[in-house]
Amino acid sequence: MQSPCIHICSIDARSGLCLGCARTLEEIGAWATLGDQGRAQIMTQLAARRVRTGLPDPSRLPLQSCKEETAS
């Protein structure tokens, strides 16, 4: 399963979520070792998290460099 990372890597101080992918730092760090079931569980939560926390639409954010996750 492909990572939801869109290379807009910045953690929102209020919510603790990445502005680009809406994952927590813990989820980002664990992604490479999670199985498909764990990844799918996270993926199903991302859109709702963005709405619930009021995170901005990532397409409106400036592009920032980040280290791409290598395992998929």
Tab-separated table of C-alpha atoms in Angstrom:
chain	number	residue	atom	x	y	z
A	1	MET	CA	0.000	0.000	0.000
A	2	GLN	CA	1.366	3.373	-0.992
A	3	SER	CA	2.132	6.019	1.623
A	4	PRO	CA	-0.269	8.969	1.920
A	5	CYS	CA	2.743	11.314	2.098
A	6	ILE	CA	2.378	14.182	-0.379
A	7	HIS	CA	5.688	15.843	0.534
A	8	ILE	CA	4.153	18.687	2.515
A	9	CYS	CA	5.749	17.724	5.806
A	10	SER	CA	4.969	20.009	8.703
A	11	ILE	CA	3.361	19.081	12.016
A	12	ASP	CA	0.443	21.212	13.159
A	13	ALA	CA	1.202	22.171	16.765
A	14	ARG	CA	-2.464	22.225	17.766
A	15	SER	CA	-3.523	18.834	16.437
A	16	GLY	CA	-0.180	17.012	16.275
A	17	LEU	CA	-0.976	15.944	12.712
A	18	CYS	CA	1.063	16.383	9.565
A	19	LEU	CA	-0.419	19.182	7.449
A	20	GLY	CA	0.201	17.182	4.287
A	21	CYS	CA	-1.031	13.680	5.109
A	22	ALA	CA	-2.917	14.142	8.413
A	23	ARG	CA	-0.954	11.352	10.145
A	24	THR	CA	0.629	11.568	13.589
A	25	LEU	CA	4.400	11.396	13.975
A	26	GLU	CA	3.946	7.948	15.497
A	27	GLU	CA	2.024	6.756	12.440
A	28	ILE	CA	4.571	8.258	10.057
A	29	GLY	CA	7.418	6.554	11.915
A	30	ALA	CA	5.656	3.203	12.038
A	31	TRP	CA	4.441	3.196	8.420
A	32	ALA	CA	7.371	1.157	7.061
A	33	THR	CA	6.765	-1.653	9.553
A	34	LEU	CA	2.953	-1.728	9.461
A	35	GLY	CA	1.161	-4.423	7.521
A	36	ASP	CA	-1.533	-3.700	4.967
A	37	GLN	CA	-4.280	-3.961	7.590
A	38	GLY	CA	-2.642	-1.353	9.845
A	39	ARG	CA	-1.990	0.951	6.912
A	40	ALA	CA	-5.548	0.580	5.646
A	41	GLN	CA	-6.889	1.415	9.089
A	42	ILE	CA	-4.908	4.665	9.118
A	43	MET	CA	-5.881	5.529	5.538
A	44	THR	CA	-9.599	5.273	6.335
A	45	GLN	CA	-9.211	7.859	9.124
A	46	LEU	CA	-7.284	10.569	7.279
A	47	ALA	CA	-10.054	12.538	5.540
A	48	ALA	CA	-12.221	12.614	8.661
A	49	ARG	CA	-9.263	13.765	10.768
A	50	ARG	CA	-8.595	16.636	8.401
A	51	VAL	CA	-12.227	17.781	8.635
A	52	ARG	CA	-12.504	17.227	12.402
A	53	THR	CA	-9.332	19.169	13.206
A	54	GLY	CA	-9.793	21.895	10.601
A	55	LEU	CA	-6.493	21.174	8.869
A	56	PRO	CA	-6.185	23.183	5.651
A	57	ASP	CA	-6.501	21.630	2.222
A	58	PRO	CA	-2.936	20.491	1.458
A	59	SER	CA	-3.236	21.668	-2.151
A	60	ARG	CA	-3.287	25.230	-0.798
A	61	LEU	CA	-0.093	24.850	1.246
A	62	PRO	CA	3.409	25.769	0.030
A	63	LEU	CA	5.526	22.792	-0.975
A	64	GLN	CA	8.170	21.821	1.588
A	65	SER	CA	10.881	19.249	1.285
A	66	CYS	CA	10.740	16.104	3.356
A	67	LYS	CA	12.300	12.683	3.387
A	68	GLU	CA	10.156	10.317	1.350
A	69	GLU	CA	9.292	7.020	2.972
A	70	THR	CA	11.010	4.239	1.087
A	71	ALA	CA	8.995	1.201	2.156
A	72	SER	CA	5.537	0.715	0.756
